[in-house]
Coordinates of C-alpha atoms in Angstrom, one line a residue:
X1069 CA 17.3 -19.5 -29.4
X1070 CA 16.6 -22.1 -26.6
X1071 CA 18.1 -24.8 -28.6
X1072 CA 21.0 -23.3 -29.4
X1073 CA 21.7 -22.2 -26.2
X1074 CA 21.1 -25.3 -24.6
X1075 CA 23.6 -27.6 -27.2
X1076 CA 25.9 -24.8 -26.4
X1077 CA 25.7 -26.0 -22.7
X1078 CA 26.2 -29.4 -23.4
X1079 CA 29.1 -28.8 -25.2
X1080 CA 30.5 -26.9 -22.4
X1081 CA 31.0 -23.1 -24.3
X1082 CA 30.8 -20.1 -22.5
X1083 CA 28.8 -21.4 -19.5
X1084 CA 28.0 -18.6 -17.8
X1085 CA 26.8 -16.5 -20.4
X1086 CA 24.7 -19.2 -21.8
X1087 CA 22.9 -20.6 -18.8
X1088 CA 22.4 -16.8 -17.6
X1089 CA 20.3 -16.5 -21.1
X1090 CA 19.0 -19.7 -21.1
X1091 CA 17.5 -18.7 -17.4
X1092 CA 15.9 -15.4 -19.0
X1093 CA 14.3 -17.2 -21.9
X1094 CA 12.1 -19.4 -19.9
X1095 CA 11.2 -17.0 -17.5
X1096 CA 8.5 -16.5 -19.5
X1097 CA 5.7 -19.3 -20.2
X1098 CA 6.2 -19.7 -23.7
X1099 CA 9.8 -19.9 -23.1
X1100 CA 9.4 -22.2 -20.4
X1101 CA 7.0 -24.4 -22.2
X1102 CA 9.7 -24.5 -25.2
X1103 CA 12.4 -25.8 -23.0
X1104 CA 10.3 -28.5 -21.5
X1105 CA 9.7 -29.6 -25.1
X1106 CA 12.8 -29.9 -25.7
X1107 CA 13.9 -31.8 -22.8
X1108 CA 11.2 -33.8 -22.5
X1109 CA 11.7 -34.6 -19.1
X1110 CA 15.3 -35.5 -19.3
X1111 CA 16.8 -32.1 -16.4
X1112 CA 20.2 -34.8 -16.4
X1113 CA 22.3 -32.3 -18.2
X1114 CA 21.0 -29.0 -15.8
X1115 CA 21.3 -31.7 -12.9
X1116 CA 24.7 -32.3 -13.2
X1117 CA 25.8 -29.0 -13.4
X1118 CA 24.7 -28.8 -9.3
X1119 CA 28.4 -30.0 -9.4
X1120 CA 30.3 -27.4 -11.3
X1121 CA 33.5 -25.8 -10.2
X1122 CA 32.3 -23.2 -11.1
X1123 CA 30.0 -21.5 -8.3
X1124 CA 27.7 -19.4 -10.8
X1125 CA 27.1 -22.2 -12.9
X1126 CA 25.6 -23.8 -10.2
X1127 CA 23.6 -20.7 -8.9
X1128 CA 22.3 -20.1 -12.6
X1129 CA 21.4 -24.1 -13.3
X1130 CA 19.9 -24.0 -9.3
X1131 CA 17.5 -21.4 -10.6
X1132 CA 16.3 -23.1 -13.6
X1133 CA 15.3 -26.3 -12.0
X1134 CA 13.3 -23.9 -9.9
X1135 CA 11.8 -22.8 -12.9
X1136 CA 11.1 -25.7 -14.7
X1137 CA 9.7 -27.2 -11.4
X1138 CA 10.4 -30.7 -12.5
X1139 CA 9.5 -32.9 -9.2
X1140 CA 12.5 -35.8 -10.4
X1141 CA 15.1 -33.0 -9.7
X1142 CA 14.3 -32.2 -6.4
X1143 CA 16.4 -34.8 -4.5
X1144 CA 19.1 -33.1 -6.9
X1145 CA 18.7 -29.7 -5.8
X1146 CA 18.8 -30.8 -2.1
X1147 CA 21.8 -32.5 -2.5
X1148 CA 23.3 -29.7 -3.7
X1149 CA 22.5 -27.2 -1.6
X1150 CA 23.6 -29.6 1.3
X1151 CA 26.8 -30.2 -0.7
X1152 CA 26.8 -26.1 -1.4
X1153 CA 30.0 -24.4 0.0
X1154 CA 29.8 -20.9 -1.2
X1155 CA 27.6 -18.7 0.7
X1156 CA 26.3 -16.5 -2.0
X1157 CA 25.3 -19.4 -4.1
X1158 CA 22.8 -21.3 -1.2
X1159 CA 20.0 -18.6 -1.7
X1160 CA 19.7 -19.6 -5.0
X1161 CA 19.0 -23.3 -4.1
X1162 CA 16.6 -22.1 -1.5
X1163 CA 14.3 -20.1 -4.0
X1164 CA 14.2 -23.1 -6.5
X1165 CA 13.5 -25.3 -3.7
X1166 CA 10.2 -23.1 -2.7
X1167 CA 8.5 -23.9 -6.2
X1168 CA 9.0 -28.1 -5.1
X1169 CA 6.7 -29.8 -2.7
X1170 CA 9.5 -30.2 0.0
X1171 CA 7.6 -31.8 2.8
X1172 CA 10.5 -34.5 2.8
X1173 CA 13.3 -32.4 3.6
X1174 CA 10.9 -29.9 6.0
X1175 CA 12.8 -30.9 8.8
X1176 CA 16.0 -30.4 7.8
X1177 CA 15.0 -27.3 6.6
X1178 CA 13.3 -26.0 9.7
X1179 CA 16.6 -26.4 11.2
X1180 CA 18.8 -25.1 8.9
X1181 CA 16.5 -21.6 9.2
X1182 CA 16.8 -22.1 13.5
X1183 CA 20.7 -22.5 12.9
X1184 CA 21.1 -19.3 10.5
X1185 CA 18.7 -17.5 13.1
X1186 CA 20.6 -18.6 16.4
X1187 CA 24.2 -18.4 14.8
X1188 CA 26.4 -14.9 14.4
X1189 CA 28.1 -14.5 10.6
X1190 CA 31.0 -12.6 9.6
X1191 CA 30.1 -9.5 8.2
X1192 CA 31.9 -10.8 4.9
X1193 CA 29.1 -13.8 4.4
X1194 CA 26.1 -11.9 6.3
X1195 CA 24.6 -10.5 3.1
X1196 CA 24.2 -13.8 1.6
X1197 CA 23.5 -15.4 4.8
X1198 CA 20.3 -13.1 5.2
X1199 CA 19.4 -13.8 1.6
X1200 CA 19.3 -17.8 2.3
X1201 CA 17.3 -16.6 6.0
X1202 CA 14.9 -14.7 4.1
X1203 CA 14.0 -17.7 1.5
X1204 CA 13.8 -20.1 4.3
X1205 CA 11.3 -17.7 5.9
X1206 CA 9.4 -17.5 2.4
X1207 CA 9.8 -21.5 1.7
X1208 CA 9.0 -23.0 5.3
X1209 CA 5.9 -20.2 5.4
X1210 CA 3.6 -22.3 3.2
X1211 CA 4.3 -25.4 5.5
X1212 CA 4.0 -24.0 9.1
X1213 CA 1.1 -20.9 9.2
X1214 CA -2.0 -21.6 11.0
X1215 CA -5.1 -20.0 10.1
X1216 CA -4.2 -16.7 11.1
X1217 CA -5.7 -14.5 13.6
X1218 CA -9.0 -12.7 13.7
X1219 CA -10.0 -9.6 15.5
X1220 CA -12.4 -10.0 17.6
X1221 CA -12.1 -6.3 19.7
X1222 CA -10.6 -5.1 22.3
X1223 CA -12.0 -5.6 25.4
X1224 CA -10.4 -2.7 27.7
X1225 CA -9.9 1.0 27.7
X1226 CA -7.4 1.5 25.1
X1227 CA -5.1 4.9 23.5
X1228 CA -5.8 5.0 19.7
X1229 CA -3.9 7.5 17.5
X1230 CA -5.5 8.5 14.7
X1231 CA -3.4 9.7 11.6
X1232 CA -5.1 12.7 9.6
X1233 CA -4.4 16.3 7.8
X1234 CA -2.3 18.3 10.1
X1235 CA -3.9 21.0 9.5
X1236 CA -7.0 20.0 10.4
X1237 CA -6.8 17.3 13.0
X1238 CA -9.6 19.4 14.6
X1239 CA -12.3 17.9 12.5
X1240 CA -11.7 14.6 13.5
X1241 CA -11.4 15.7 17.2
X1242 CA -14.7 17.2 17.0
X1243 CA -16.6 13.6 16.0
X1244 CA -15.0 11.1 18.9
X1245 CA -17.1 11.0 21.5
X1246 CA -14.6 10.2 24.0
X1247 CA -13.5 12.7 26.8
X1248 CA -10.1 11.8 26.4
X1249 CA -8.7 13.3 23.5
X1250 CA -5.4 15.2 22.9
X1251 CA -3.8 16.6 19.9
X1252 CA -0.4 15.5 18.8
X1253 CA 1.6 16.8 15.2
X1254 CA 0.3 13.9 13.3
X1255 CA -3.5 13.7 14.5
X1256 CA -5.6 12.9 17.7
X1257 CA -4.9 10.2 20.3
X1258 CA -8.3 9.3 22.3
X1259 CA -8.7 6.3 24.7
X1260 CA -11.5 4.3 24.0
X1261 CA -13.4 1.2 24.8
X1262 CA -15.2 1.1 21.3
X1263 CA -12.1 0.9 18.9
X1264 CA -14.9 -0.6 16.1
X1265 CA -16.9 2.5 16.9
X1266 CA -14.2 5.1 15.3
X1267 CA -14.3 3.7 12.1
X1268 CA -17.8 5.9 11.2
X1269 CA -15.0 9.4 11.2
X1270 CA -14.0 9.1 7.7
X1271 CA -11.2 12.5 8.1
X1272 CA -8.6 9.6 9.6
X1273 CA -6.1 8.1 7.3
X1274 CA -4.6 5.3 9.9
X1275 CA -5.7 3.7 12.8
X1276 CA -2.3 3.0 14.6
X1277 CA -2.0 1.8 18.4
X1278 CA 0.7 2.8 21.1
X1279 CA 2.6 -0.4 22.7
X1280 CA 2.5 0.0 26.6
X1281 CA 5.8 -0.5 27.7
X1282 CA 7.9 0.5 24.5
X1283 CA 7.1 4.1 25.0
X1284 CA 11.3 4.8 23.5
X1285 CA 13.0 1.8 21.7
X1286 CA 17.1 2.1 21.5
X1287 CA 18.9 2.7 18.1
X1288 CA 20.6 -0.5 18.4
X1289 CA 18.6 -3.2 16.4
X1290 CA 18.8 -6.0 18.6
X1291 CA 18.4 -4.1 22.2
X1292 CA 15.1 -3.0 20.0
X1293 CA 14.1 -5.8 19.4
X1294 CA 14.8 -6.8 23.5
X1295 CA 12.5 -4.3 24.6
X1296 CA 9.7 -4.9 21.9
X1297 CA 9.5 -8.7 23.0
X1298 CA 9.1 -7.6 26.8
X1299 CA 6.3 -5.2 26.1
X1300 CA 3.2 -5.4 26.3
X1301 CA 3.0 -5.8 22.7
X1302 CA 1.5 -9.8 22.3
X1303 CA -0.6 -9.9 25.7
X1304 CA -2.4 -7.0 23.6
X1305 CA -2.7 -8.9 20.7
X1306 CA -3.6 -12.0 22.2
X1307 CA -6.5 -10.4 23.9
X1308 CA -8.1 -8.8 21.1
X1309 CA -7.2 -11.8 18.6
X1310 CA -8.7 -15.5 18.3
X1311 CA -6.3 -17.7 17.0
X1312 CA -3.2 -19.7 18.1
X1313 CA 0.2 -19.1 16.7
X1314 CA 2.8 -16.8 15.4
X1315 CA 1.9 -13.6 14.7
X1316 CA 3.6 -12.6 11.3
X1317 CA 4.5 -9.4 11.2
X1318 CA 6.5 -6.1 8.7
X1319 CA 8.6 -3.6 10.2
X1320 CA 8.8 -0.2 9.1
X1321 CA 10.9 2.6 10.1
X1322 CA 10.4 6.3 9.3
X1323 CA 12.4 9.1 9.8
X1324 CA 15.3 10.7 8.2
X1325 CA 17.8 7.6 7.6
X1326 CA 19.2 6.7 4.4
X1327 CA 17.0 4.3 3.3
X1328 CA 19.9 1.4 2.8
X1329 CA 20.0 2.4 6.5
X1330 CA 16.9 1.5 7.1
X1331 CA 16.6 -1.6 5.7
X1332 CA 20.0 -2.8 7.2
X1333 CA 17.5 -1.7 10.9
X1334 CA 15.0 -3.5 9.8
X1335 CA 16.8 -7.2 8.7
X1336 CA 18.6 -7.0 12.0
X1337 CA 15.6 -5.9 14.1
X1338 CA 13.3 -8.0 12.6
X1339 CA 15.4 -11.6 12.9
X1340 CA 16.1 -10.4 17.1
X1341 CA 12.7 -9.6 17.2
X1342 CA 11.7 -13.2 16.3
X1343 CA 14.4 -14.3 18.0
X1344 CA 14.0 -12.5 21.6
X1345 CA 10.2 -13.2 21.3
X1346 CA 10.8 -17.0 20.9
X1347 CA 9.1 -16.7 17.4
X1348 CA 5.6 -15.7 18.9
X1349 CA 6.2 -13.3 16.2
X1350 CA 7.7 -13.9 12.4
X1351 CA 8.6 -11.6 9.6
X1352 CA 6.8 -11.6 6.5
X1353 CA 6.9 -10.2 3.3
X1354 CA 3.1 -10.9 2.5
X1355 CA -0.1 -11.9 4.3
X1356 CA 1.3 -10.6 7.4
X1357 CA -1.4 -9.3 10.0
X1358 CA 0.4 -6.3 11.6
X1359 CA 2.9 -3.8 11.0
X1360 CA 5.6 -2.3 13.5
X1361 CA 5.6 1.3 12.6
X1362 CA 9.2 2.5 13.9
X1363 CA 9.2 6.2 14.3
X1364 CA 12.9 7.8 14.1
X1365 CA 12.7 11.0 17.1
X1366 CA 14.4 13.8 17.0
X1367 CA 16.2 13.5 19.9
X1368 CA 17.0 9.6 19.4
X1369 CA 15.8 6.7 20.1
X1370 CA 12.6 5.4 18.5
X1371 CA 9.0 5.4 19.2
X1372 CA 7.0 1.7 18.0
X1373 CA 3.6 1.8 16.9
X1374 CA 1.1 -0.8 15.9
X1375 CA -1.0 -1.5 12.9
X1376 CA -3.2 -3.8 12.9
X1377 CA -4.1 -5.6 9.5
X1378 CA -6.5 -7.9 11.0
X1379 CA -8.7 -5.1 12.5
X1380 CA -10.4 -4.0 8.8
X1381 CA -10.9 -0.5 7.6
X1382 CA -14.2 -0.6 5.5
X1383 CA -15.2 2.7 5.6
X1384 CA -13.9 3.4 1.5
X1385 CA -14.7 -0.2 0.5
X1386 CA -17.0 1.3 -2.3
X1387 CA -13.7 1.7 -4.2
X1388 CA -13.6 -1.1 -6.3
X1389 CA -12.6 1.0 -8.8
X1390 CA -9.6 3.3 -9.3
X1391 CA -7.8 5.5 -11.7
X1392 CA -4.1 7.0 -11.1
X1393 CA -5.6 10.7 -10.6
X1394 CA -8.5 9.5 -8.6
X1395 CA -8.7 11.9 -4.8
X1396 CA -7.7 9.5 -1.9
X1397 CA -11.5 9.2 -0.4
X1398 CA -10.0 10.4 3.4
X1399 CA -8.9 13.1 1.3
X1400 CA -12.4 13.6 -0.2
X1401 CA -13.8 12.8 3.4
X1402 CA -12.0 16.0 4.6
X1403 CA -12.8 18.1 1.9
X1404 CA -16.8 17.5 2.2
X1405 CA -16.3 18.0 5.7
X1406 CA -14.7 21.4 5.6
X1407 CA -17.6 22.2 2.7
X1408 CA -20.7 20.9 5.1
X1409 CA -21.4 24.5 6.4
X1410 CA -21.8 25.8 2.8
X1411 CA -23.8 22.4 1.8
X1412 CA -28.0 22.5 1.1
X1413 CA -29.8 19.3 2.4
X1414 CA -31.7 18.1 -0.6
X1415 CA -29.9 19.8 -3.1
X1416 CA -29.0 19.1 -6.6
X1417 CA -25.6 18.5 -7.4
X1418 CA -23.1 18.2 -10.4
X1419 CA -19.3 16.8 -10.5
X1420 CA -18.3 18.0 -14.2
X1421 CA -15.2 16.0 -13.9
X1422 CA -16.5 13.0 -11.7
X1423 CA -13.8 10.6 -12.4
X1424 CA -14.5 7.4 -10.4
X1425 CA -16.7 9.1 -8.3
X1426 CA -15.3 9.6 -4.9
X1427 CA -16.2 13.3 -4.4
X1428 CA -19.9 12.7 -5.0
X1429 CA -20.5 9.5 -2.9
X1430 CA -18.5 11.4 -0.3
X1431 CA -20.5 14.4 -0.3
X1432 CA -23.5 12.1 -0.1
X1433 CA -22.1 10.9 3.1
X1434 CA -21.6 14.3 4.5
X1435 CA -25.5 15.4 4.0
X1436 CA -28.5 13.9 1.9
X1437 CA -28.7 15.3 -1.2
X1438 CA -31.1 15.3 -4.1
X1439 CA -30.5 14.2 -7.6
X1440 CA -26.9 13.8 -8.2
X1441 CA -24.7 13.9 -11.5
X1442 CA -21.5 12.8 -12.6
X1443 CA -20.3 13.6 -16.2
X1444 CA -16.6 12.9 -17.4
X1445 CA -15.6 12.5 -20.9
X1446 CA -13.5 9.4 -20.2
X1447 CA -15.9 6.2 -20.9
X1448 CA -13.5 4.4 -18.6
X1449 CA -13.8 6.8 -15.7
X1450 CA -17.9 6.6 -16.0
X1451 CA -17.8 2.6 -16.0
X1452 CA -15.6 2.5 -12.7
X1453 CA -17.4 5.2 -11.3
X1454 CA -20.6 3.3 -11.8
X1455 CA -19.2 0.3 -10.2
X1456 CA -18.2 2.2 -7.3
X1457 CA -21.8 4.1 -6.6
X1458 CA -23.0 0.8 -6.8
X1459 CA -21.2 -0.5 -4.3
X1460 CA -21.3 2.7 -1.9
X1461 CA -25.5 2.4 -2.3
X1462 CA -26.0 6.1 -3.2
X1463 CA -27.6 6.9 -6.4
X1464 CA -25.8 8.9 -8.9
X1465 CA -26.9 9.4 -12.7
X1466 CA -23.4 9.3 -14.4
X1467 CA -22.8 10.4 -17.8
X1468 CA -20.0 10.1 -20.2
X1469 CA -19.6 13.7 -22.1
X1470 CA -17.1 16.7 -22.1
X1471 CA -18.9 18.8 -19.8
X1472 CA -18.3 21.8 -22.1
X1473 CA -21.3 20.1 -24.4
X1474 CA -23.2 18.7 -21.5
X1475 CA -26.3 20.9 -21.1
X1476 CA -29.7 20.0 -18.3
X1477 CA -33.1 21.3 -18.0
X1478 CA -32.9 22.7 -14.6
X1479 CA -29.9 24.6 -12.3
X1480 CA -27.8 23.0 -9.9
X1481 CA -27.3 24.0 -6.5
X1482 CA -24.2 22.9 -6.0
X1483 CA -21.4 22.2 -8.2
X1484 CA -18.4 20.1 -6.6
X1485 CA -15.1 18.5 -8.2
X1486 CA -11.6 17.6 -8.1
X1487 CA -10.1 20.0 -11.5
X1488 CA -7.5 18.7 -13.8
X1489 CA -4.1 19.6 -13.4
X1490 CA -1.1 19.9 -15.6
X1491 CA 0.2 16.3 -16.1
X1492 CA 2.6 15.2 -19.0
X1493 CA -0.8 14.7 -21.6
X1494 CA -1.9 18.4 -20.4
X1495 CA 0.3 21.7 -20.4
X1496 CA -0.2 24.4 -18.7
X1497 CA -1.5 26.4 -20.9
X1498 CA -3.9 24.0 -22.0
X1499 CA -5.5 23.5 -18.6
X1500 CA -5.5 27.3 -18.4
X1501 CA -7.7 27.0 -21.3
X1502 CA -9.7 24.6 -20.0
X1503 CA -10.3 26.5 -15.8
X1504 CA -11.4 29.8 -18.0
X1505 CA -14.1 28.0 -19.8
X1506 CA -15.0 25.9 -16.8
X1507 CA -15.5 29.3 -15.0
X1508 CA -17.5 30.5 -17.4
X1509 CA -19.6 27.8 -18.6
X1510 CA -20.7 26.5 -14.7
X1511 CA -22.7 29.3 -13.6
X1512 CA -24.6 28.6 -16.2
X1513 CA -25.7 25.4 -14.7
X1514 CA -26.2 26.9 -11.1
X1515 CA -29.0 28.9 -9.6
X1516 CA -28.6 32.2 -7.7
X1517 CA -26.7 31.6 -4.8
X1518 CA -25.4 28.3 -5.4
X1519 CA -21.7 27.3 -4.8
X1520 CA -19.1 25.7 -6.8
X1521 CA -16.3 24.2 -4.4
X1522 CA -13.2 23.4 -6.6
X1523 CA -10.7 21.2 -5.2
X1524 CA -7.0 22.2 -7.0
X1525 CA -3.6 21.8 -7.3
X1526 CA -3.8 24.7 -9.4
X1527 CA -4.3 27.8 -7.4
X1528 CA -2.4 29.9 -9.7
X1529 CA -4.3 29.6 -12.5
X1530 CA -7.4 29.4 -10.8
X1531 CA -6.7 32.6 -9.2
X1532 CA -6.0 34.1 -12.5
X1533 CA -9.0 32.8 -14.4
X1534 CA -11.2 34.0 -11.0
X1535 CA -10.2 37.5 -11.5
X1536 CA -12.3 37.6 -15.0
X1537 CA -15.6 37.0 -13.3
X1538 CA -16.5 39.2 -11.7
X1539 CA -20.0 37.3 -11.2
X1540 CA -18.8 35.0 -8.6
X1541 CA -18.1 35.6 -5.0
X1542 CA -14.9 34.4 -3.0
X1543 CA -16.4 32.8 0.1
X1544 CA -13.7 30.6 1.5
X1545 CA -10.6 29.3 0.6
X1546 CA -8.7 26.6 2.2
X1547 CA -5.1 24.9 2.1
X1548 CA -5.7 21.7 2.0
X1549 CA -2.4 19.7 1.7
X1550 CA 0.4 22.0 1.5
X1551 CA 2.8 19.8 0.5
X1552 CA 1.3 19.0 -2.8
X1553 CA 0.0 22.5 -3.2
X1554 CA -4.0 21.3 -3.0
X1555 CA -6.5 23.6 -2.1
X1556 CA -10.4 24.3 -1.5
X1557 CA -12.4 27.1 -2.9
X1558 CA -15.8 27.7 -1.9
X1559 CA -17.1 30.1 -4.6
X1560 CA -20.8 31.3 -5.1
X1561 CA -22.9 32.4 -8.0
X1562 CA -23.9 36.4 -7.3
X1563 CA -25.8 36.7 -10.2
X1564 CA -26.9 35.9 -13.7
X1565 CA -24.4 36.2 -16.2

């Protein structure tokens, strides 16, 4: 197939469509190796197609030099793309250039990106103009970033928000230590001296900081971007960072904007932004060591907040280890939280459907417990799981079986897990099946008066399987996460069956 469509290109047939397939065959290595096989090192043919009237012949045979990465060709590409006219072909030449060693042309190039960034385009070529920024951004990256920054803590009082469960923002209000704390719709802002110090409250999903002087940023991208650069946004970074250099940055805005509105806020904001801040800060699409969270109000304008990707979150670094229906460990953090009233120091505990493990090792972190199980009847889950108690130091005997035939010598006092819902390998019917004999077959395993707190997306058929046993006690139920529908039932063992 490679040959053929590579004589057809000599012969000057149907260029378009040939180069375009030609360009999809070797994206992959066995493809790519094929090619070079064939050429043996001889890219004259591709080379000279740089010079085609024909500006998507040149785009296509630009982007498979960059795929073949065949160092002779360079001085080729650059030519071209000097030589390029047509707008939305030079992006094309930027992106092969990026898989060359182009050290020799870094200059040129470096000024090329200043021109593109200092210079207003007709909305007609701004698309494509963007495109070529954006690769330059990528290219000249590898060439120009320092070491990066590392956090080494702030050093004065400073306001924190901390992202959690609406609903129960309380709980994490209740572990700060600070005096200064204050509810807000999306969790708890607290001023602080010991930033470091908040990361033992595992209820929090995000750590995000206000910017002192940006409290209201204007719809317009570029007076943004004006205000940002003013604020006190860098001498905050540069005090709690060691490091010299740009700060590379994302921007992200939330709120209800279409999202090709966004992203047209976000290209323009982000190239002022470097810009206006004499490019203490650049835009990145990887390795970048904080985000601009850009909050859409209600009553207009926007409100900037700052991540910081440098400061890092360990607190659920046990997870080495994931599945797609695994619990979110803040999420597990909250529910072992709300369940520490109803939990027994020392006592013996069971996850019938443990999965990788995150509700038990976060139990374990709420209150010591005794001996510990995990039982799932997916090997894979057990491995991971294994991996992860490993790492999270608590000591858990897991055990791949179907819980249904998993049978111990003494009772449990507690029985805690995240149930299976109806996904596209389960019906409905099926995991009403399944609740009705969990319900039955757990008290079994408990003793008198132990719990069982069942984490669901279910409620309705848990409700409906509850009503059959009349043997266990309703103590408390939560909502959880109303959104998705999750809830927490605390239930408890009355008596023997």
């Amino acid at each position: 197939m490679i040959k053929e469509l590579y004589e057809n290109i000599c012969r000057d047939e149907d260029m378009r469509a040939n180069l375009a397939a030609l360009k999809k065959e070797i994206k992959s290595e066995n493809g790519k190796r094929a090619f070079a096989y064939l050429l043996a090192g001889d890219y004259s043919k591709i080379g000279e197609l740089l010079r085609h009237k024909d500006a998507k012949v040149r785009k296509n045979a630009a982007l498979i030099l960059g795929e073949m990465e065949c160092e002779d060709m360079l001085p080729v590409l650059w030519q071209g793309y000097q030589a390029e006219q047509q707008f939305f072909v030079r992006p094309s030449y930027v992106k092969a250039m990026a898989s060359y060693d182009c050290r020799p042309y870094l200059q040129e190039l470096q000024k090329r990106r200043d021109f593109l960034m200092e210079n207003l385009v007709s909305e007609e070529t701004e698309k494509h103009v963007r495109e070529e920024l954006a690769g330059l951004r990528v290219l000249l990256a590898g060439y120009e970033r320092e070491e990066g920054h590392v956090f080494t803590g702030v050093m004065r009082e400073t306001d924190v928000i901390l992202l959690t469960n609406r609903a129960y923002r309380e709980i994490t209000r209740e572990q700060l230590k600070e005096e200064h704390t204050a509810l807000f719709a999306g969790g708890v802002r607290v001023r602080t001296q010991d930033v470091e110090g908040l990361f033992h409250i595992r209820t929090w999903t995000e750590m995000l900081f206000p910017i002192r002087g940006a409290a209201l940023l204007s719809e317009n991208p570029s007076e943004a971007a004006d205000v940002l650069a003013k604020s006190g946004l860098l001498p905050f970074l540069e005090s709690c960072h060691k490091g010299e250099g740009t700060f590379y940055f994302r921007a992200e805005v939330r709120g209800n904007m279409e999202r090709n509105e966004k992203t047209a806020f976000i290209k323009k904001f982000s190239q002022a932004f470097e810009k206006a801040s004499g490019r203490k800060f650049m835009n990145s699409v990887s390795d970048y060591e904080m985000e601009l969270r850009i909050l859409q109000r209600k009553d207009g304008g926007f409100l900037p907040l700052l991540k910081l990707y440098t400061l890092k979150d360990k607190r659920f670094s046990y997870r080495k280890q994931v599945l797609s229906a695994s619990i979110h460990p803040a999420n597990a953090a909250l529910v072992t939280a709300l369940l520490k009233p109803y939990l027994k120091e020392g006592a013996q505990v069971l996850d019938p459907f443990c999965g990788v493990g995150t509700m038990l090792i976060e139990r374990a972190r709420v209150l010591k417990a005794g001996y510990m199980y995990g039982v799932d009847i997916y090997a894979n889950a057990i491995e991971k799981a294994r991996v992860n108690a490993e790492a999270a130091e608590v000591d858990i005997n897991f055990i791949t079986r179907d819980f249904f035939d998993f049978h111990h010598k003494y009772l449990f006092d507690e029985i805690i897990t995240n149930m299976p819902t109806v996904t596209g390998t389960k019906s409905k019917g099926e995991i009403m099946e399944l609740y009705e004999r969990f319900l039955h077959k757990a008290p079994g395993m408990l003793a008198v008066g132990g719990i069982m707190a069942i984490y669901t997306t279910e409620e309705g058929i848990l409700q409906r399987c509850l009503k059959k046993c009349d043997f266990i006690k309703l103590l408390k139920r939560w909502t959880v996460r109303e959104k998705e529908g999750s809830v927490l039932y605390v239930l408890q063992l009355e008596n023997e069956r």
